[in-house]
């Protein structure tokens, strides 16, 4: 799944991501594109069993790939 | 319209605002001991209480709020700050103005009050302009912008009325309406500006800090309208001396606060974060606390009249507003510092987590001391018990010093 959160005012990018996270199954991959790095989300992702990777894009935005880990 | 770091607020300047704010907070605690004598007698319209109130509000709360707004406005509205140079000029004008004003109020030197009052007013005016010109860049007007602009409008009027008060002491231009100017000054400052800006930013920060989604915001219009209508009616009441307007006005403001508490509980019901951080928890309790303070104040007022209101004014400013800001600041400072320092590195190399920058456990101790001190001070003021206030304010001060230390330590991480 892919979510483009650019141009949205907080907390909307985070809230759209949370909604998508809830719908994920183990092994699923979610890619989000944000204007800003979702700092407060990162804290919780690891605890809740997701791994993530951050890439900078040429347009200044960030691409974050989130994977729901097994078990 | 994604603000790049260069068009964001100047982070070093924000640190400076916060440091000076924390410093004022320490001074405030010392001054409080001096002020107990008058407070315990229910007297507040004297020079040492003027100084006390404005050290806390202008020196601490507003320093912190202005500094943080330079960072949060770009994040919350996706606009860039109009001018970082103007912010710097604003900082110095304001800082010098406030220090001089406090000295002037302390010594009741009406020339100093008028001169540095004007300088403080100018410092705030530059802030107001910088903010309005930033918000003007907004492509699409929205509710958040409206709330912020309204609060800034009241900020402007608060310092305008403050300026009129000091000019009146110096030149006696409008002696007949001095009291009305004072009540309006307090109303605009406490409700129109500080309470409203806290409520406004809570719509953004509460869901961010609790990871909440899917809740309803259907009352936000009513919260805003209730408080606005309430303020207007109260101003009419203050200037017309018709108590009916005061009662209705107060009622609308109370409705606004009740609905806002409900809004906060809605967000809390939809949170995904398992444990909330202490700073944010404190800010949430401050919201519920505001209801308790208002409710109890109204009940006691009906039985005992005006004389009972001073401890509640204390609780309202130091409890609702003070703890909201102390709480959010405990969360925001690490966030700003972390973003400044590590945000480029996250996901690429190991960096400390946000929560490694402040200690939850130590924060709990600091906030507990502050809270015990707060309750004690309020009770002491209400029961006219000086030595009791000395004791409770010692506890408050210990909490404040520890809090200040914990905030400063973030910058060492
Ligand atoms: C340019 C800035 C300001 C100036 C020159 C100023 C001036 C004054 C003066 C002279 C008084 C005492 C009036 C009297 O008792 O006759 C006063 C009272 C008060 N002001 Fe301000 N003020 C300023 C900003 C603010 C702000 C921003 C707030 C709140 C957000 C505020 C809150 C209060 C409160 C609560 C009182 C009542 C305290 C007391 O009577 O002891 N002031 N102000």
Coordinates of C-alpha atoms and ligand atoms in Angstrom, one line a residue:
Chain A
X1 CA 0.0 0.0 0.0
X2 CA 1.1 3.5 -0.7
X3 CA 0.0 6.8 1.0
X4 CA 0.9 10.2 -0.2
X5 CA 0.6 12.6 2.8
X6 CA 2.3 15.5 1.2
X7 CA 0.7 18.9 1.6
X8 CA -1.5 17.8 4.5
X9 CA -1.5 19.6 7.8
X10 CA -0.7 17.7 10.9
X11 CA -2.0 15.7 12.5
X12 CA -3.6 14.4 9.3
X13 CA -0.5 12.6 7.8
X14 CA -0.1 10.8 11.1
X15 CA -3.7 9.9 11.4
X16 CA -3.9 8.5 7.8
X17 CA -0.9 6.4 8.6
X18 CA -2.3 5.1 11.8
X19 CA -5.5 4.0 10.0
X20 CA -3.4 2.3 7.3
X21 CA -1.3 0.5 9.9
X22 CA -4.4 -0.9 11.6
X23 CA -5.4 -2.6 8.3
X24 CA -2.0 -4.2 7.7
X25 CA -1.3 -7.9 8.1
X26 CA 2.0 -9.6 9.0
X27 CA 4.5 -9.1 6.2
X28 CA 2.5 -6.3 4.6
X29 CA 4.4 -3.3 3.4
X30 CA 3.2 0.3 3.6
X31 CA 5.0 3.1 1.9
X32 CA 4.2 6.7 3.0
X33 CA 5.4 9.9 1.6
X34 CA 5.5 12.8 4.1
X35 CA 6.7 16.3 4.1
X36 CA 8.1 15.7 7.5
X37 CA 9.5 12.7 9.3
X38 CA 6.8 11.3 11.6
X39 CA 8.8 11.6 14.8
X40 CA 6.1 10.5 17.2
X41 CA 5.2 7.6 15.1
X42 CA 8.7 6.2 15.1
X43 CA 8.6 5.9 18.8
X44 CA 5.6 3.6 18.7
X45 CA 6.4 1.7 15.5
X46 CA 9.1 -0.5 17.0
X47 CA 7.1 -1.2 20.2
X48 CA 4.1 -2.2 18.1
X49 CA 6.2 -4.6 16.0
X50 CA 6.8 -2.7 12.8
X51 CA 10.1 -2.0 11.2
X52 CA 10.8 1.1 9.2
X53 CA 13.2 2.7 6.8
X54 CA 13.5 6.3 5.9
X55 CA 14.7 7.6 2.5
X56 CA 15.0 11.3 1.5
X57 CA 13.4 12.2 -1.8
X58 CA 14.7 14.6 -4.3
X59 CA 11.7 16.9 -3.8
X60 CA 12.6 17.3 -0.1
X61 CA 10.0 15.0 1.1
X62 CA 10.6 11.6 2.8
X63 CA 9.6 8.1 1.9
X64 CA 9.1 5.8 4.8
X65 CA 8.7 2.1 4.2
X66 CA 7.0 0.3 7.1
X67 CA 6.8 -3.5 7.3
X68 CA 4.7 -5.4 9.8
X69 CA 7.0 -7.9 11.3
X70 CA 6.1 -11.5 12.1
X71 CA 5.2 -12.7 15.5
Chain B
X1 CA 4.5 24.9 0.2
X2 CA 6.7 22.8 2.3
X3 CA 8.8 25.0 4.4
X4 CA 12.5 24.1 4.1
X5 CA 14.6 24.4 7.2
X6 CA 15.9 27.8 6.2
X7 CA 12.4 29.3 6.2
X8 CA 11.5 27.6 9.5
X9 CA 11.8 29.6 12.7
X10 CA 15.3 30.2 13.9
X11 CA 15.9 27.3 16.3
X12 CA 18.7 29.0 18.3
X13 CA 16.4 32.0 18.9
X14 CA 13.7 29.6 20.2
X15 CA 16.3 28.1 22.6
X16 CA 17.0 31.6 23.8
X17 CA 13.4 32.4 24.4
X18 CA 13.0 29.1 26.4
X19 CA 16.2 29.7 28.4
X20 CA 15.2 33.2 29.4
X21 CA 11.7 31.9 30.1
X22 CA 13.0 29.2 32.5
X23 CA 15.2 31.8 34.1
X24 CA 12.2 34.1 34.7
X25 CA 10.4 31.1 36.2
X26 CA 13.1 30.7 38.8
X27 CA 13.0 34.4 39.6
X28 CA 9.2 34.2 39.9
X29 CA 9.5 31.6 42.6
X30 CA 11.7 33.8 44.7
X31 CA 9.4 36.7 44.2
X32 CA 6.5 34.6 45.3
X33 CA 7.9 34.3 48.9
X34 CA 8.0 38.1 48.9
X35 CA 4.4 38.3 47.6
X36 CA 2.9 35.9 50.1
X37 CA 2.2 38.7 52.6
X38 CA -0.2 40.5 50.3
X39 CA -1.6 37.4 48.7
X40 CA -2.5 35.9 52.1
X41 CA -4.5 39.1 52.8
X42 CA -6.3 38.9 49.5
X43 CA -4.6 41.9 48.1
X44 CA -3.4 41.8 44.5
X45 CA -3.5 45.4 43.2
X46 CA -0.1 46.3 44.6
X47 CA 3.3 46.7 43.0
X48 CA 4.8 43.4 44.3
X49 CA 1.9 41.4 42.9
X50 CA 2.0 43.2 39.6
X51 CA 5.6 42.2 39.4
X52 CA 4.9 38.6 40.4
X53 CA 2.1 38.2 37.9
X54 CA 4.0 39.7 35.0
X55 CA 7.3 37.9 35.8
X56 CA 5.3 34.7 35.4
X57 CA 3.2 35.7 32.4
X58 CA 5.5 38.0 30.4
X59 CA 8.8 36.5 31.6
X60 CA 8.0 32.8 31.6
X61 CA 4.8 31.9 29.8
X62 CA 5.0 34.3 27.0
X63 CA 8.7 33.8 26.4
X64 CA 8.1 30.1 26.1
X65 CA 5.0 30.4 24.0
X66 CA 6.5 32.9 21.5
X67 CA 9.7 30.9 21.2
X68 CA 7.8 27.7 20.6
X69 CA 5.3 29.3 18.1
X70 CA 8.2 30.3 15.8
X71 CA 8.7 26.5 15.5
X72 CA 5.2 25.2 15.6
X73 CA 3.4 27.7 13.3
X74 CA 5.4 26.4 10.3
X75 CA 4.7 22.8 11.3
X76 CA 1.0 23.3 12.2
X77 CA 0.1 25.5 9.2
X78 CA 2.7 24.6 6.6
X79 CA 3.8 28.2 6.2
X80 CA 7.2 29.7 6.7
X81 CA 8.0 32.3 9.3
X82 CA 7.8 35.7 7.6
X83 CA 11.2 36.9 8.8
X84 CA 13.8 35.4 11.1
X85 CA 15.5 38.7 11.4
X86 CA 12.3 40.4 12.6
X87 CA 12.0 37.5 15.2
X88 CA 15.5 38.4 16.5
X89 CA 14.6 42.1 16.8
X90 CA 11.4 41.1 18.4
X91 CA 13.2 39.0 21.0
X92 CA 15.5 41.8 22.1
X93 CA 12.9 44.5 22.1
X94 CA 10.6 42.3 24.2
X95 CA 13.2 41.0 26.6
X96 CA 14.6 44.5 27.4
X97 CA 11.0 45.9 27.6
X98 CA 9.9 43.2 30.0
X99 CA 12.9 43.6 32.3
X100 CA 12.5 47.4 32.4
X101 CA 8.8 47.1 32.9
X102 CA 9.2 44.8 35.9
X103 CA 11.7 47.1 37.4
X104 CA 9.3 50.0 36.8
X105 CA 6.4 48.2 38.3
X106 CA 8.5 47.1 41.3
X107 CA 9.6 50.7 42.1
X108 CA 6.2 52.1 40.9
X109 CA 8.2 54.5 38.8
X110 CA 5.5 55.7 36.4
X111 CA 8.0 57.0 33.9
X112 CA 9.8 53.7 33.7
X113 CA 6.4 51.9 33.5
X114 CA 5.3 54.1 30.6
X115 CA 8.7 53.8 28.7
X116 CA 9.3 50.1 29.1
X117 CA 5.6 49.4 28.8
X118 CA 5.8 50.9 25.4
X119 CA 8.9 48.9 24.6
X120 CA 7.2 45.6 25.7
X121 CA 4.2 46.6 23.7
X122 CA 6.4 47.1 20.7
X123 CA 8.1 43.8 21.2
X124 CA 4.8 42.0 21.2
X125 CA 3.6 44.1 18.3
X126 CA 6.6 42.9 16.2
X127 CA 5.7 39.3 17.2
X128 CA 2.1 39.9 16.2
X129 CA 3.2 41.3 12.8
X130 CA 5.6 38.4 12.2
X131 CA 2.9 35.9 12.9
X132 CA 0.2 37.6 10.8
X133 CA 2.5 38.0 7.9
X134 CA 3.4 34.3 8.2
X135 CA -0.2 33.2 8.3
X136 CA -0.9 35.4 5.4
X137 CA 1.1 33.0 3.2
X138 CA -1.5 30.3 3.9
X139 CA -3.0 29.1 0.6
X140 CA -6.1 27.8 2.2
X141 CA -7.6 29.4 5.2
X142 CA -8.7 26.9 7.9
X143 CA -10.0 26.5 11.4
X144 CA -6.6 26.3 13.0
X145 CA -5.5 29.6 11.4
X146 CA -8.7 31.3 12.6
X147 CA -8.0 30.1 16.2
X148 CA -4.4 31.3 16.1
X149 CA -5.2 34.7 14.5
X150 CA -8.0 35.3 17.0
X151 CA -5.7 34.5 19.9
X152 CA -3.1 36.8 18.4
X153 CA -5.7 39.5 18.1
X154 CA -6.4 39.2 21.9
X155 CA -2.6 39.2 22.6
X156 CA -2.4 42.5 20.8
X157 CA -5.3 43.9 22.7
X158 CA -4.0 42.6 26.1
X159 CA -0.7 44.5 25.7
X160 CA -2.5 47.5 24.3
X161 CA -4.7 47.6 27.4
X162 CA -1.6 47.0 29.5
X163 CA 0.0 49.9 27.8
X164 CA -3.1 52.1 28.5
X165 CA -2.9 51.1 32.2
X166 CA 0.7 52.2 32.6
X167 CA 0.2 55.3 30.5
X168 CA -2.8 56.1 32.8
X169 CA -0.6 55.8 35.8
X170 CA 1.9 58.2 34.2
X171 CA -0.4 60.7 32.6
X172 CA -3.8 60.0 34.1
X173 CA -5.5 60.2 30.7
X174 CA -8.6 58.2 31.5
X175 CA -8.9 57.9 35.3
X176 CA -12.7 57.1 35.1
X177 CA -12.3 53.8 33.3
X178 CA -9.0 52.5 34.9
X179 CA -10.7 49.6 36.6
X180 CA -12.6 48.6 33.5
X181 CA -9.3 48.7 31.5
X182 CA -7.7 46.4 34.1
X183 CA -10.5 43.8 34.0
X184 CA -10.5 43.8 30.2
X185 CA -6.7 43.5 30.2
X186 CA -7.0 40.4 32.5
X187 CA -9.9 38.9 30.5
X188 CA -8.2 39.3 27.2
X189 CA -4.8 38.1 28.5
X190 CA -6.0 35.0 30.4
X191 CA -8.9 33.8 28.3
X192 CA -8.7 35.4 24.9
X193 CA -4.9 34.9 24.5
X194 CA -3.4 32.3 26.8
X195 CA -6.3 29.9 27.2
X196 CA -7.2 30.1 23.6
X197 CA -3.8 29.5 22.2
X198 CA -3.4 26.5 24.5
X199 CA -6.8 25.1 23.3
X200 CA -5.9 25.8 19.7
X201 CA -2.5 24.0 19.7
X202 CA -4.1 21.2 21.7
X203 CA -6.1 20.2 18.6
X204 CA -2.8 19.5 16.9
X205 CA -0.6 18.3 19.8
X206 CA -3.0 16.1 21.7
X207 CA -3.5 13.7 18.8
X208 CA 0.1 13.8 17.9
X209 CA 1.3 13.0 21.4
X210 CA -1.3 10.3 22.0
X211 CA -1.4 8.9 18.4
X212 CA -5.2 9.4 18.2
X213 CA -7.3 9.2 15.1
X214 CA -11.0 8.7 14.2
X215 CA -12.5 10.9 16.9
X216 CA -15.0 13.6 16.3
X217 CA -14.2 17.3 16.4
X218 CA -17.8 18.4 16.0
X219 CA -17.7 20.7 19.0
X220 CA -14.7 22.7 18.1
X221 CA -16.9 25.4 16.5
X222 CA -18.9 25.6 19.7
X223 CA -15.8 25.8 21.8
X224 CA -14.5 28.7 19.8
X225 CA -17.8 30.5 19.5
X226 CA -18.7 30.0 23.2
X227 CA -15.4 31.5 24.3
X228 CA -15.6 34.4 21.8
X229 CA -19.2 35.3 22.6
X230 CA -18.4 35.0 26.3
X231 CA -15.5 37.4 26.0
X232 CA -17.6 40.0 24.1
X233 CA -20.5 39.8 26.6
X234 CA -18.1 40.1 29.5
X235 CA -16.5 43.2 28.0
X236 CA -20.0 44.7 27.6
X237 CA -20.7 43.8 31.2
X238 CA -17.4 45.3 32.5
X239 CA -18.0 48.6 30.7
X240 CA -21.8 48.8 31.3
X241 CA -21.8 47.6 34.9
X242 CA -24.8 45.4 34.1
X243 CA -24.1 42.2 36.0
X244 CA -26.5 40.2 33.7
X245 CA -23.9 40.5 30.9
X246 CA -21.2 39.2 33.2
X247 CA -23.2 36.2 34.1
X248 CA -24.1 35.3 30.6
X249 CA -20.6 36.0 29.4
X250 CA -19.1 33.8 32.1
X251 CA -21.7 31.1 31.2
X252 CA -20.6 31.0 27.6
X253 CA -17.0 30.7 28.5
X254 CA -17.8 27.9 30.9
X255 CA -19.7 26.1 28.1
X256 CA -16.6 26.5 25.9
X257 CA -14.4 25.0 28.6
X258 CA -16.8 22.1 29.3
X259 CA -16.9 21.2 25.7
X260 CA -13.2 21.4 25.4
X261 CA -12.7 19.0 28.3
X262 CA -15.1 16.7 26.5
X263 CA -13.1 17.1 23.3
X264 CA -9.9 16.1 25.1
X265 CA -11.6 13.1 26.6
X266 CA -12.8 12.1 23.1
X267 CA -9.2 12.3 21.8
X268 CA -8.0 10.3 24.8
X269 CA -10.6 7.6 24.1
X270 CA -9.2 7.2 20.6
X271 CA -5.5 7.1 21.5
X272 CA -3.3 4.4 20.3
X273 CA -0.3 5.1 22.4
X274 CA -0.3 2.8 25.4
X275 CA 1.4 5.1 27.9
X276 CA 1.3 8.8 27.6
X277 CA 4.4 10.8 28.5
X278 CA 4.4 12.6 31.8
X279 CA 4.5 16.1 30.2
X280 CA 1.5 15.4 28.0
X281 CA -0.3 13.7 30.8
X282 CA 0.1 16.8 32.9
X283 CA -1.3 19.0 30.1
X284 CA -4.4 16.7 29.8
X285 CA -5.0 16.8 33.6
X286 CA -4.7 20.6 33.4
X287 CA -7.7 20.6 31.0
X288 CA -9.9 18.6 33.4
X289 CA -8.5 20.6 36.3
X290 CA -9.7 23.8 34.6
X291 CA -13.2 22.6 34.8
X292 CA -12.9 21.7 38.5
X293 CA -11.4 25.1 39.2
X294 CA -14.2 27.0 37.3
X295 CA -16.9 24.9 38.8
X296 CA -15.7 25.2 42.4
X297 CA -15.1 29.0 41.9
X298 CA -18.7 29.5 40.7
X299 CA -20.2 27.6 43.6
X300 CA -18.1 29.3 46.3
X301 CA -18.7 32.7 44.7
X302 CA -22.5 32.2 45.0
X303 CA -22.1 31.7 48.8
X304 CA -19.1 33.8 49.7
X305 CA -18.9 36.5 47.0
X306 CA -15.9 38.2 45.4
X307 CA -13.5 37.7 48.3
X308 CA -13.2 34.0 47.5
X309 CA -12.0 34.5 43.9
X310 CA -8.3 35.3 44.4
X311 CA -7.2 31.6 45.1
X312 CA -9.1 30.6 42.0
X313 CA -7.4 33.2 39.9
X314 CA -4.2 31.7 41.2
X315 CA -5.4 28.2 40.4
X316 CA -6.6 29.3 36.9
X317 CA -3.4 31.0 35.9
X318 CA -0.9 28.7 37.7
X319 CA -2.9 25.5 37.4
X320 CA -4.7 25.4 34.1
X321 CA -2.5 27.7 32.1
X322 CA 0.8 27.1 34.0
X323 CA 0.6 23.3 34.0
X324 CA -0.6 23.2 30.4
X325 CA 2.5 25.0 29.4
X326 CA 4.9 23.3 31.8
X327 CA 3.6 20.0 30.6
X328 CA 3.7 20.7 26.8
X329 CA 7.1 22.3 27.2
X330 CA 8.5 19.1 28.8
X331 CA 7.5 17.3 25.6
X332 CA 8.3 20.0 23.1
X333 CA 11.8 20.9 24.2
X334 CA 13.1 17.3 23.6
X335 CA 11.2 17.2 20.3
X336 CA 12.7 20.5 19.0
X337 CA 16.2 19.6 20.1
X338 CA 15.9 16.1 18.7
X339 CA 14.7 17.4 15.4
X340 CA 17.4 20.0 15.3
X341 CA 20.2 17.5 16.1
X342 CA 19.2 14.0 15.0
X343 CA 16.4 14.3 12.5
X344 CA 18.8 14.0 9.5
X345 CA 20.2 10.8 10.8
X346 CA 17.2 8.8 11.8
X347 CA 16.7 5.5 9.9
X348 CA 20.3 5.7 8.6
X349 CA 22.4 5.3 11.8
X350 CA 21.5 4.7 15.4
X351 CA 20.3 7.9 17.1
X352 CA 18.8 8.3 20.6
X353 CA 15.1 8.1 20.7
X354 CA 13.0 11.1 21.7
X355 CA 12.3 9.5 25.0
X356 CA 16.0 9.1 25.8
X357 CA 16.3 12.9 26.1
X358 CA 14.1 13.4 29.1
X359 CA 13.5 11.1 32.1
X360 CA 9.9 10.2 32.7
X361 CA 10.6 9.2 36.3
X362 CA 12.4 12.4 37.2
X363 CA 9.7 14.4 35.4
X364 CA 7.1 12.7 37.5
X365 CA 9.0 13.8 40.7
X366 CA 9.3 17.4 39.4
X367 CA 5.6 17.6 38.5
X368 CA 4.5 16.0 41.7
X369 CA 6.4 18.6 43.7
X370 CA 5.0 21.4 41.6
X371 CA 1.5 20.0 42.0
X372 CA 1.7 19.7 45.8
X373 CA 3.1 23.2 45.9
X374 CA 0.3 24.5 43.7
X375 CA -2.5 23.1 45.8
X376 CA -0.8 24.3 49.0
X377 CA -0.3 27.8 47.7
X378 CA -3.9 28.1 46.5
X379 CA -5.2 26.8 49.8
X380 CA -2.9 29.1 51.7
X381 CA -4.0 32.1 49.8
X382 CA -7.7 31.1 50.3
X383 CA -7.3 30.5 54.0
X384 CA -5.0 33.6 54.5
X385 CA -2.3 31.4 56.1
X386 CA 1.1 32.9 55.4
X387 CA 3.4 30.3 57.0
X388 CA 1.6 27.6 55.2
X389 CA 2.2 29.3 51.9
X390 CA 5.9 29.6 52.8
X391 CA 6.0 25.9 53.2
X392 CA 4.0 25.0 50.1
X393 CA 5.9 27.5 48.0
X394 CA 9.2 25.9 49.1
X395 CA 7.9 22.6 47.7
X396 CA 6.8 24.4 44.6
X397 CA 10.2 26.0 44.2
X398 CA 11.9 22.7 44.6
X399 CA 9.8 21.3 41.9
X400 CA 10.4 24.3 39.7
X401 CA 14.2 24.1 40.1
X402 CA 14.2 20.4 39.4
X403 CA 12.0 21.0 36.4
X404 CA 14.2 23.7 35.1
X405 CA 17.2 21.5 35.5
X406 CA 15.6 18.6 33.6
X407 CA 14.7 21.0 30.7
X408 CA 18.2 22.4 30.6
X409 CA 19.7 18.9 30.6
X410 CA 18.0 18.1 27.3
X411 CA 20.4 20.5 25.6
X412 CA 23.3 18.4 26.9
X413 CA 22.1 15.3 25.2
Ligands
LIG1 C1 2.9 45.5 27.6 C2 2.6 44.6 28.4 C3 1.8 44.7 29.7 C4 1.7 45.9 30.5 C5 2.4 47.2 30.3 C6 0.9 45.5 31.6 C7 0.5 46.4 32.6 C8 -0.3 46.0 33.7 C9 -0.6 46.9 34.8 C10 -0.1 48.3 35.0 C11 -1.3 46.2 35.7 C12 -1.9 46.7 37.1 C13 -3.1 47.6 36.9 C14 -3.7 48.0 38.2 O1 -3.8 47.2 39.1 O2 -4.2 49.2 38.2 C15 -1.6 44.9 35.1 C16 -2.3 43.9 35.8 C17 -2.4 42.6 35.2 N1 -1.9 42.2 34.0 FE1 -0.7 43.2 32.8 N2 0.4 44.2 31.5 C18 1.0 43.7 30.3 C19 0.8 42.4 29.8 C20 0.0 41.5 30.3 C21 -0.3 40.2 29.7 C22 0.2 39.7 28.4 C23 -1.1 39.5 30.6 C24 -1.7 38.2 30.5 C25 -1.6 37.4 29.5 C26 -1.3 40.4 31.7 C27 -2.0 40.0 32.8 C28 -2.3 40.9 33.9 C29 -3.0 40.4 35.1 C30 -3.6 39.0 35.4 C31 -3.1 41.6 35.9 C32 -3.7 41.6 37.3 C33 -2.6 41.6 38.4 C34 -2.7 42.5 39.5 O3 -3.6 43.4 39.5 O4 -1.9 42.3 40.4 N3 -0.6 41.5 31.6 N4 -0.9 44.8 33.9

